[in-house]
Amino acid sequence: MELHRQAEAFKARGVALLKEGKIEEARRLLLIAAEKFEKAAEFSEGIAKELRLKEAEWCRRLAEGKELSVSPKAVGAVREEASEVSGGGEAKVEREEKGEFARIKQYIRENLMVRAKEKLPSWDEIGGLEDVKKLLKKAYVIGAIEKKPPAVSSWNAILLYGPPGTGKTMLAAAVAKSLDAAFFDVKVSQLLSKYYGETPKIISALFEVAREEAPSVIFIDEFDAIALSRSGDLDEETRRALSTLLAEMDGLSSKSSPFVLVIAATNTPEALDKAILSRFGRKIEIPLPDYEACKEIIRIHTEKKGIPLEDESLYDELARYCVERKMSGRDIKFMCIEAIWNMIEEMNPGLERLAEEPYERIRKYELKTRALKKEDFKIKETR
Ligand SMILES: Nc1ncnc2c1ncn2[C@@H]1O[C@H](COP(=O)(O)OP(=O)(O)OP(=O)(O)O)[C@@H](O)[C@H]1O
Ligand SMILES: [Mg+2]
């Protein structure tokens, strides 16, 4: 039997014994379960690994709890509570015992979903890409409209492709924000598990949570890892993952399905399988920023955050520099962060001496700032 299945069996037996009040034996089995979950985690990656570590931790806490009380609940679900007295504070271990699928769902809901609008970027934090923004807005508006003629089909799946750091993740998050939708941010590598049959379960769980939380945006990064054109290169589990994913995506286009938008991203669209590419209603290129976009991105990461540049011509000069060097939005952001840091160091000499002061004094210190000069950017001279 596979390790994690053995662990499940030990855990189930341990929990059952706890309910019977056979505490010592229960603890012994729960500790074995914990060890097996930890071992299984060593051989796992992504979500599967995280789940195993959580299971191990839970088994351990249950086994080592100073007091244990187990109260069986109706509907087969059981809640175990253990009070732990640690360093005077009291921590409670509380959990619903659920099936594997339900636990995967719970993990996804708790760890991969962002609901809070304020944690997501808005459209105006994304510089340039005006046409892309318009297209995405149209796509989700059409998708969200409930009553439309049968001939009007919505794009439930959109592919964003282009070089790293150009704003693909941000765009997907901005769609979620403006729809006030649940945002699921996953990488293909998080979904894959080496254990037979687990990957399709994780993928289906992801889509089920998304439907339950609809409207939702599922952002799948590193899409090429699952959809290479030379499918001979894919191992069996990845191939199975792909067919589950495609089946789930097909399911979304049915009229009765709640609104779930899949946005996939890749840096290498040319590597993608043609048949898979055709599943995406829209394939949108996200290029490196042009001159105007660079200027806007510089503004977003300086002026709009309270530190402007000294004069307008510096924006022009820096934007030219960024285009020449084929910098991405991410590169530009780091360039700005560095310049701001240089300015802060110059304006506040001996800042490290403050470290000697009490926290309250440090907290009250007012940083001196000024507009950014060309020297702060420490850029090499442009021709
Ligand atoms: N157009 C942009 N406007 C403003 N900031 C940007 C832009 N593009 C990138 N950035 C900055 O770079 C960071 C990285 O962007 P993002 O993660 O969206 O890129 P990506 O295209 O998803 O990259 P990767 O392909 O590496 O995943 C963002 O958090 C943002 O701060
Ligand atoms: Mg990204």
Tab-separated table of C-alpha atoms and ligand atoms in Angstrom:
chain	number	residue	atom	x	y	z
A	1	MET	CA	0.000	0.000	0.000
A	2	GLU	CA	1.210	3.510	-0.724
A	3	LEU	CA	2.604	5.383	2.228
A	4	HIS	CA	-0.112	7.986	2.511
A	5	ARG	CA	-2.807	5.323	2.335
A	6	GLN	CA	-1.081	3.504	5.217
A	7	ALA	CA	-0.962	6.793	7.098
A	8	GLU	CA	-4.700	7.306	6.513
A	9	ALA	CA	-5.392	3.836	7.857
A	10	PHE	CA	-3.362	4.443	11.026
A	11	LYS	CA	-5.019	7.791	11.516
A	12	ALA	CA	-8.525	6.375	11.112
A	13	ARG	CA	-7.757	3.606	13.602
A	14	GLY	CA	-6.201	6.104	16.013
A	15	VAL	CA	-9.213	8.400	15.881
A	16	ALA	CA	-11.569	5.457	16.369
A	17	LEU	CA	-9.638	4.338	19.450
A	18	LEU	CA	-9.700	7.853	20.832
A	19	LYS	CA	-13.468	7.798	20.626
A	20	GLU	CA	-13.479	4.539	22.512
A	21	GLY	CA	-11.365	6.165	25.185
A	22	LYS	CA	-8.307	3.988	24.534
A	23	ILE	CA	-6.053	6.983	24.736
A	24	GLU	CA	-2.639	5.347	25.002
A	25	GLU	CA	-3.100	3.041	22.026
A	26	ALA	CA	-4.732	5.863	20.066
A	27	ARG	CA	-1.737	8.115	20.637
A	28	ARG	CA	0.668	5.419	19.537
A	29	LEU	CA	-1.189	4.921	16.265
A	30	LEU	CA	-1.579	8.658	15.646
A	31	LEU	CA	2.175	9.128	16.030
A	32	ILE	CA	2.817	6.350	13.528
A	33	ALA	CA	0.312	8.026	11.210
A	34	ALA	CA	2.127	11.346	11.635
A	35	GLU	CA	5.468	9.768	10.755
A	36	LYS	CA	4.031	8.110	7.692
A	37	PHE	CA	2.423	11.355	6.531
A	38	GLU	CA	5.756	13.118	6.961
A	39	LYS	CA	7.547	10.440	4.994
A	40	ALA	CA	4.904	10.596	2.258
A	41	ALA	CA	5.303	14.383	2.172
A	42	GLU	CA	8.998	13.943	1.408
A	43	PHE	CA	8.030	12.210	-1.800
A	44	SER	CA	5.350	14.715	-2.730
A	45	GLU	CA	5.220	18.188	-4.134
A	46	GLY	CA	2.803	21.071	-4.326
A	47	ILE	CA	-0.645	20.756	-2.842
A	48	ALA	CA	-0.254	17.037	-2.137
A	49	LYS	CA	2.857	17.746	-0.047
A	50	GLU	CA	1.196	20.550	1.897
A	51	LEU	CA	-1.807	18.377	2.641
A	52	ARG	CA	0.406	15.585	4.015
A	53	LEU	CA	2.349	17.960	6.243
A	54	LYS	CA	-0.886	19.345	7.612
A	55	GLU	CA	-2.182	15.848	8.267
A	56	ALA	CA	1.046	14.918	10.061
A	57	GLU	CA	0.869	18.027	12.194
A	58	TRP	CA	-2.745	17.398	13.081
A	59	CYS	CA	-2.090	13.750	14.047
A	60	ARG	CA	0.825	14.832	16.199
A	61	ARG	CA	-1.136	17.527	17.973
A	62	LEU	CA	-3.966	15.142	18.595
A	63	ALA	CA	-1.574	12.502	19.935
A	64	GLU	CA	0.395	14.878	22.105
A	65	GLY	CA	-2.489	16.982	23.426
A	66	LYS	CA	-2.478	17.161	27.218
A	67	GLU	CA	-6.196	16.634	27.399
A	68	LEU	CA	-8.242	14.956	24.769
A	69	SER	CA	-11.946	14.867	24.513
A	70	VAL	CA	-13.665	13.369	21.553
A	71	SER	CA	-17.317	13.892	20.948
A	72	PRO	CA	-18.894	12.005	18.087
A	73	LYS	CA	-21.248	14.093	15.988
A	74	ALA	CA	-24.190	13.120	13.891
A	75	VAL	CA	-23.904	12.582	10.138
A	76	GLY	CA	-20.798	10.544	10.533
A	77	ALA	CA	-18.649	13.610	11.004
A	78	VAL	CA	-16.547	13.705	14.098
A	79	ARG	CA	-14.954	16.637	15.747
A	80	GLU	CA	-11.930	16.116	17.882
A	81	GLU	CA	-10.889	18.703	20.285
A	82	ALA	CA	-7.754	18.768	22.239
A	83	SER	CA	-6.797	21.535	24.526
A	84	GLU	CA	-3.132	22.213	24.674
A	85	VAL	CA	-1.587	24.221	27.404
A	86	SER	CA	1.530	25.796	26.022
A	87	GLY	CA	3.463	28.511	27.837
A	88	GLY	CA	0.380	29.639	29.734
A	89	GLY	CA	-1.628	30.288	26.547
A	90	GLU	CA	-4.284	27.858	25.504
A	91	ALA	CA	-4.542	26.611	21.952
A	92	LYS	CA	-7.420	24.596	20.672
A	93	VAL	CA	-7.158	21.930	18.040
A	94	GLU	CA	-10.442	21.693	16.285
A	95	ARG	CA	-11.311	19.972	13.110
A	96	GLU	CA	-13.980	18.253	11.165
A	97	GLU	CA	-13.045	14.786	10.028
A	98	LYS	CA	-13.751	14.640	6.322
A	99	GLY	CA	-13.025	12.554	3.310
A	100	GLU	CA	-9.888	13.111	1.257
A	101	PHE	CA	-11.667	15.076	-1.471
A	102	ALA	CA	-13.264	17.404	1.052
A	103	ARG	CA	-9.900	17.982	2.684
A	104	ILE	CA	-8.287	18.876	-0.637
A	105	LYS	CA	-11.123	21.317	-1.216
A	106	GLN	CA	-10.673	22.831	2.192
A	107	TYR	CA	-6.946	23.222	1.595
A	108	ILE	CA	-7.597	24.981	-1.711
A	109	ARG	CA	-10.172	27.284	-0.166
A	110	GLU	CA	-7.884	28.219	2.707
A	111	ASN	CA	-4.584	28.501	0.874
A	112	LEU	CA	-5.033	29.213	-2.803
A	113	MET	CA	-8.079	31.446	-2.849
A	114	VAL	CA	-8.096	35.210	-2.424
A	115	ARG	CA	-11.480	36.718	-1.731
A	116	ALA	CA	-10.569	40.067	-0.297
A	117	LYS	CA	-10.801	42.672	-3.033
A	118	GLU	CA	-8.274	44.909	-1.353
A	119	LYS	CA	-5.548	42.292	-1.732
A	120	LEU	CA	-5.841	42.296	-5.517
A	121	PRO	CA	-4.429	44.894	-7.933
A	122	SER	CA	-6.781	47.175	-9.810
A	123	TRP	CA	-6.660	48.023	-13.501
A	124	ASP	CA	-4.952	51.351	-12.944
A	125	GLU	CA	-2.024	49.703	-11.194
A	126	ILE	CA	-1.186	48.040	-14.507
A	127	GLY	CA	0.749	50.266	-16.882
A	128	GLY	CA	0.178	50.080	-20.640
A	129	LEU	CA	-1.650	47.073	-22.115
A	130	GLU	CA	-4.717	49.201	-22.825
A	131	ASP	CA	-6.047	46.936	-25.579
A	132	VAL	CA	-5.517	43.856	-23.456
A	133	LYS	CA	-7.388	45.394	-20.551
A	134	LYS	CA	-10.306	46.281	-22.839
A	135	LEU	CA	-10.400	42.795	-24.287
A	136	LEU	CA	-10.364	41.151	-20.880
A	137	LYS	CA	-13.118	43.416	-19.629
A	138	LYS	CA	-15.277	42.569	-22.640
A	139	ALA	CA	-14.559	38.884	-22.144
A	140	TYR	CA	-15.783	38.773	-18.596
A	141	VAL	CA	-18.721	41.065	-19.223
A	142	ILE	CA	-19.977	38.734	-21.959
A	143	GLY	CA	-19.253	35.765	-19.730
A	144	ALA	CA	-21.098	37.221	-16.780
A	145	ILE	CA	-24.232	38.317	-18.671
A	146	GLU	CA	-26.817	35.708	-17.869
A	147	LYS	CA	-29.283	36.152	-20.696
A	148	LYS	CA	-27.742	36.133	-24.133
A	149	PRO	CA	-28.709	34.609	-27.474
A	150	PRO	CA	-27.461	31.030	-27.863
A	151	ALA	CA	-25.217	32.138	-30.709
A	152	VAL	CA	-23.240	34.363	-28.346
A	153	SER	CA	-20.774	32.130	-26.639
A	154	SER	CA	-18.595	33.360	-23.856
A	155	TRP	CA	-14.909	32.758	-23.478
A	156	ASN	CA	-14.517	30.677	-20.417
A	157	ALA	CA	-10.850	30.153	-21.032
A	158	ILE	CA	-8.271	32.757	-21.961
A	159	LEU	CA	-4.579	32.209	-22.554
A	160	LEU	CA	-2.084	34.960	-21.782
A	161	TYR	CA	1.351	34.530	-23.236
A	162	GLY	CA	4.525	36.535	-23.287
A	163	PRO	CA	7.849	37.118	-21.572
A	164	PRO	CA	8.179	36.871	-17.764
A	165	GLY	CA	7.311	39.831	-15.577
A	166	THR	CA	5.001	41.604	-18.023
A	167	GLY	CA	1.870	41.602	-15.882
A	168	LYS	CA	0.057	38.353	-16.691
A	169	THR	CA	-0.636	37.460	-13.080
A	170	MET	CA	-1.643	41.039	-12.348
A	171	LEU	CA	-4.124	41.108	-15.239
A	172	ALA	CA	-5.832	37.927	-14.061
A	173	ALA	CA	-6.005	39.284	-10.526
A	174	ALA	CA	-7.441	42.583	-11.778
A	175	VAL	CA	-10.209	40.701	-13.583
A	176	ALA	CA	-11.059	38.969	-10.308
A	177	LYS	CA	-11.007	42.234	-8.426
A	178	SER	CA	-13.345	44.078	-10.718
A	179	LEU	CA	-15.802	41.171	-10.716
A	180	ASP	CA	-15.501	40.913	-6.955
A	181	ALA	CA	-14.750	37.291	-7.733
A	182	ALA	CA	-12.829	34.661	-5.839
A	183	PHE	CA	-9.294	34.492	-7.244
A	184	PHE	CA	-7.444	31.181	-7.395
A	185	ASP	CA	-3.751	31.530	-8.096
A	186	VAL	CA	-2.151	28.180	-8.918
A	187	LYS	CA	0.865	26.865	-10.739
A	188	VAL	CA	0.665	23.644	-12.700
A	189	SER	CA	3.477	22.230	-10.557
A	190	GLN	CA	1.280	22.635	-7.465
A	191	LEU	CA	-1.424	20.513	-9.013
A	192	LEU	CA	0.701	17.540	-9.991
A	193	SER	CA	1.156	14.661	-7.582
A	194	LYS	CA	3.230	11.562	-8.081
A	195	TYR	CA	0.685	9.390	-6.369
A	196	TYR	CA	-1.579	7.548	-8.722
A	197	GLY	CA	-4.938	9.200	-9.221
A	198	GLU	CA	-4.314	12.140	-6.925
A	199	THR	CA	-3.728	14.858	-9.533
A	200	PRO	CA	-7.173	14.558	-11.159
A	201	LYS	CA	-8.695	14.765	-7.678
A	202	ILE	CA	-6.805	17.971	-6.901
A	203	ILE	CA	-7.829	19.531	-10.219
A	204	SER	CA	-11.474	18.556	-9.821
A	205	ALA	CA	-11.451	19.862	-6.267
A	206	LEU	CA	-10.090	23.189	-7.528
A	207	PHE	CA	-12.896	23.530	-10.070
A	208	GLU	CA	-15.525	22.447	-7.585
A	209	VAL	CA	-14.450	25.064	-5.054
A	210	ALA	CA	-14.388	27.654	-7.857
A	211	ARG	CA	-17.967	26.769	-8.819
A	212	GLU	CA	-19.087	26.909	-5.214
A	213	GLU	CA	-17.465	30.326	-4.775
A	214	ALA	CA	-18.564	31.682	-8.182
A	215	PRO	CA	-18.032	34.153	-9.673
A	216	SER	CA	-14.452	32.919	-9.787
A	217	VAL	CA	-11.261	33.391	-11.735
A	218	ILE	CA	-8.864	30.456	-11.842
A	219	PHE	CA	-5.386	31.570	-12.843
A	220	ILE	CA	-3.147	28.703	-13.948
A	221	ASP	CA	0.472	29.695	-14.286
A	222	GLU	CA	3.269	27.713	-16.001
A	223	PHE	CA	0.656	26.223	-18.275
A	224	ASP	CA	3.306	24.844	-20.629
A	225	ALA	CA	4.284	22.323	-17.941
A	226	ILE	CA	1.095	20.433	-18.632
A	227	ALA	CA	0.409	21.095	-22.257
A	228	LEU	CA	3.586	20.478	-24.215
A	229	SER	CA	3.027	19.790	-27.879
A	230	ARG	CA	5.238	16.734	-27.992
A	231	SER	CA	2.887	14.835	-25.756
A	232	GLY	CA	5.266	11.896	-25.826
A	233	ASP	CA	7.305	13.872	-23.307
A	234	LEU	CA	4.531	13.893	-20.756
A	235	ASP	CA	4.360	11.149	-18.188
A	236	GLU	CA	1.194	9.240	-17.540
A	237	GLU	CA	0.088	11.263	-14.519
A	238	THR	CA	0.593	14.580	-16.308
A	239	ARG	CA	-1.366	13.331	-19.283
A	240	ARG	CA	-4.187	12.336	-16.985
A	241	ALA	CA	-4.000	15.746	-15.342
A	242	LEU	CA	-4.336	17.376	-18.714
A	243	SER	CA	-7.402	15.394	-19.684
A	244	THR	CA	-9.060	16.183	-16.349
A	245	LEU	CA	-8.259	19.832	-16.825
A	246	LEU	CA	-9.684	19.895	-20.334
A	247	ALA	CA	-12.811	18.077	-19.197
A	248	GLU	CA	-13.284	20.577	-16.368
A	249	MET	CA	-12.761	23.466	-18.774
A	250	ASP	CA	-15.311	21.998	-21.194
A	251	GLY	CA	-17.776	21.692	-18.333
A	252	LEU	CA	-17.560	25.416	-17.696
A	253	SER	CA	-19.072	26.320	-21.025
A	254	SER	CA	-22.358	24.613	-20.221
A	255	LYS	CA	-25.120	27.158	-19.710
A	256	SER	CA	-25.977	25.886	-16.261
A	257	SER	CA	-22.456	26.244	-14.914
A	258	PRO	CA	-21.829	29.157	-12.545
A	259	PHE	CA	-19.470	31.827	-13.836
A	260	VAL	CA	-15.914	30.563	-13.646
A	261	LEU	CA	-13.236	32.041	-15.868
A	262	VAL	CA	-9.997	30.168	-16.473
A	263	ILE	CA	-6.991	32.293	-17.317
A	264	ALA	CA	-3.878	30.337	-18.156
A	265	ALA	CA	-0.432	31.831	-18.633
A	266	THR	CA	2.747	30.705	-20.304
A	267	ASN	CA	6.048	32.161	-21.431
A	268	THR	CA	6.343	29.664	-24.290
A	269	PRO	CA	3.112	29.408	-26.298
A	270	GLU	CA	4.929	27.794	-29.206
A	271	ALA	CA	5.469	24.715	-27.041
A	272	LEU	CA	1.752	24.203	-26.477
A	273	ASP	CA	-0.225	21.430	-28.069
A	274	LYS	CA	-2.427	22.691	-30.929
A	275	ALA	CA	-5.485	20.818	-29.714
A	276	ILE	CA	-5.128	22.416	-26.317
A	277	LEU	CA	-4.571	25.861	-27.753
A	278	SER	CA	-7.873	25.543	-29.567
A	279	ARG	CA	-9.714	25.221	-26.248
A	280	PHE	CA	-8.928	28.811	-25.439
A	281	GLY	CA	-11.495	31.210	-26.821
A	282	ARG	CA	-8.882	33.924	-26.685
A	283	LYS	CA	-5.137	33.879	-26.835
A	284	ILE	CA	-3.687	37.210	-25.874
A	285	GLU	CA	-0.093	38.260	-26.239
A	286	ILE	CA	1.324	40.266	-23.351
A	287	PRO	CA	4.387	41.958	-24.833
A	288	LEU	CA	7.238	43.843	-23.210
A	289	PRO	CA	6.156	47.414	-22.487
A	290	ASP	CA	6.675	50.020	-25.206
A	291	TYR	CA	7.866	53.575	-24.576
A	292	GLU	CA	4.525	54.950	-23.336
A	293	ALA	CA	3.865	51.873	-21.209
A	294	CYS	CA	7.323	52.100	-19.639
A	295	LYS	CA	6.634	55.685	-18.677
A	296	GLU	CA	3.356	54.700	-17.105
A	297	ILE	CA	4.907	51.793	-15.224
A	298	ILE	CA	7.636	54.081	-13.880
A	299	ARG	CA	4.928	56.487	-12.735
A	300	ILE	CA	2.995	53.680	-11.044
A	301	HIS	CA	6.005	52.599	-9.027
A	302	THR	CA	7.187	56.101	-8.072
A	303	GLU	CA	4.824	59.072	-8.339
A	304	LYS	CA	1.657	57.129	-7.624
A	305	LYS	CA	3.313	55.817	-4.485
A	306	GLY	CA	4.221	59.263	-3.246
A	307	ILE	CA	7.747	59.689	-4.653
A	308	PRO	CA	7.754	61.483	-8.029
A	309	LEU	CA	10.681	62.026	-10.367
A	310	GLU	CA	12.369	65.397	-10.381
A	311	ASP	CA	11.082	66.478	-13.783
A	312	GLU	CA	9.115	65.256	-16.764
A	313	SER	CA	12.159	64.794	-18.984
A	314	LEU	CA	13.539	62.195	-16.588
A	315	TYR	CA	10.443	60.045	-17.162
A	316	ASP	CA	11.156	60.268	-20.899
A	317	GLU	CA	14.797	59.433	-20.532
A	318	LEU	CA	14.186	56.478	-18.222
A	319	ALA	CA	11.417	55.134	-20.442
A	320	ARG	CA	13.801	55.209	-23.410
A	321	TYR	CA	16.414	53.419	-21.328
A	322	CYS	CA	13.899	50.700	-20.352
A	323	VAL	CA	12.741	50.110	-23.923
A	324	GLU	CA	16.305	49.932	-25.188
A	325	ARG	CA	17.155	47.323	-22.624
A	326	LYS	CA	13.966	45.362	-23.223
A	327	MET	CA	12.991	45.630	-19.600
A	328	SER	CA	9.808	44.014	-18.326
A	329	GLY	CA	7.339	45.608	-15.915
A	330	ARG	CA	8.958	43.628	-13.133
A	331	ASP	CA	12.443	44.906	-14.087
A	332	ILE	CA	11.127	48.466	-14.099
A	333	LYS	CA	9.540	48.018	-10.705
A	334	PHE	CA	12.832	46.804	-9.238
A	335	MET	CA	14.695	49.661	-10.892
A	336	CYS	CA	12.326	52.100	-9.145
A	337	ILE	CA	12.567	50.320	-5.799
A	338	GLU	CA	16.338	50.541	-5.967
A	339	ALA	CA	16.303	54.231	-6.862
A	340	ILE	CA	13.957	55.004	-3.970
A	341	TRP	CA	16.208	53.071	-1.632
A	342	ASN	CA	19.259	55.006	-2.845
A	343	MET	CA	17.434	58.296	-2.296
A	344	ILE	CA	16.351	57.263	1.216
A	345	GLU	CA	19.921	56.314	2.127
A	346	GLU	CA	21.227	59.632	0.906
A	347	MET	CA	18.544	61.678	2.657
A	348	ASN	CA	18.768	59.805	5.942
A	349	PRO	CA	22.450	59.197	6.625
A	350	GLY	CA	23.314	56.920	9.502
A	351	LEU	CA	19.883	55.329	9.509
A	352	GLU	CA	21.391	52.157	10.927
A	353	ARG	CA	22.250	54.021	14.139
A	354	LEU	CA	18.531	54.251	14.842
A	355	ALA	CA	18.672	50.503	15.411
A	356	GLU	CA	20.143	51.225	18.841
A	357	GLU	CA	17.057	53.193	19.828
A	358	PRO	CA	13.983	51.686	21.450
A	359	TYR	CA	11.259	50.462	19.123
A	360	GLU	CA	8.895	53.309	20.059
A	361	ARG	CA	11.504	55.901	18.996
A	362	ILE	CA	12.173	54.111	15.719
A	363	ARG	CA	8.467	53.962	15.015
A	364	LYS	CA	8.100	57.722	15.361
A	365	TYR	CA	11.085	58.615	13.163
A	366	GLU	CA	10.119	60.584	10.089
A	367	LEU	CA	11.949	59.538	6.941
A	368	LYS	CA	13.220	62.395	4.837
A	369	THR	CA	12.435	62.071	1.168
A	370	ARG	CA	12.764	64.076	-2.012
A	371	ALA	CA	11.886	63.689	-5.678
A	372	LEU	CA	14.046	61.150	-7.514
A	373	LYS	CA	17.017	62.345	-9.541
A	374	LYS	CA	18.753	60.618	-12.392
A	375	GLU	CA	21.701	59.756	-10.115
A	376	ASP	CA	19.424	57.703	-7.852
A	377	PHE	CA	18.809	55.320	-10.710
A	378	LYS	CA	22.492	54.597	-11.193
A	379	ILE	CA	21.759	53.721	-14.792
A	380	LYS	CA	24.427	53.437	-17.384
A	381	GLU	CA	24.490	56.359	-19.776
A	382	THR	CA	22.117	56.002	-22.701
A	383	ARG	CA	23.466	56.800	-26.099
B	1	LIG	N1	2.317	46.510	-16.772
B	1	LIG	C1	2.741	46.609	-15.499
B	1	LIG	N2	2.418	47.700	-14.763
B	1	LIG	C2	2.830	47.831	-13.492
B	1	LIG	N3	3.571	46.921	-12.861
B	1	LIG	C3	3.933	45.812	-13.536
B	1	LIG	C4	3.529	45.602	-14.887
B	1	LIG	N4	4.020	44.415	-15.299
B	1	LIG	C5	4.683	43.908	-14.248
B	1	LIG	N5	4.631	44.734	-13.188
B	1	LIG	C6	5.258	44.513	-11.872
B	1	LIG	O1	5.960	43.302	-11.917
B	1	LIG	C7	5.434	42.352	-11.014
B	1	LIG	C8	5.329	41.027	-11.698
B	1	LIG	O2	4.264	41.021	-12.613
B	1	LIG	P1	3.444	39.699	-12.936
B	1	LIG	O3	3.671	38.701	-11.856
B	1	LIG	O4	2.047	40.068	-13.227
B	1	LIG	O5	4.195	39.215	-14.241
B	1	LIG	P2	3.955	37.879	-15.042
B	1	LIG	O6	3.773	38.275	-16.459
B	1	LIG	O7	2.881	37.102	-14.407
B	1	LIG	O8	5.362	37.197	-14.869
B	1	LIG	P3	5.740	35.627	-14.930
B	1	LIG	O9	5.579	35.210	-16.354
B	1	LIG	O10	7.159	35.647	-14.478
B	1	LIG	O11	4.811	34.947	-13.991
B	1	LIG	C9	4.085	42.872	-10.590
B	1	LIG	O12	3.818	42.550	-9.268
B	1	LIG	C10	4.211	44.360	-10.797
B	1	LIG	O13	4.698	44.969	-9.633
B	2	MG	MG	3.077	35.463	-13.084
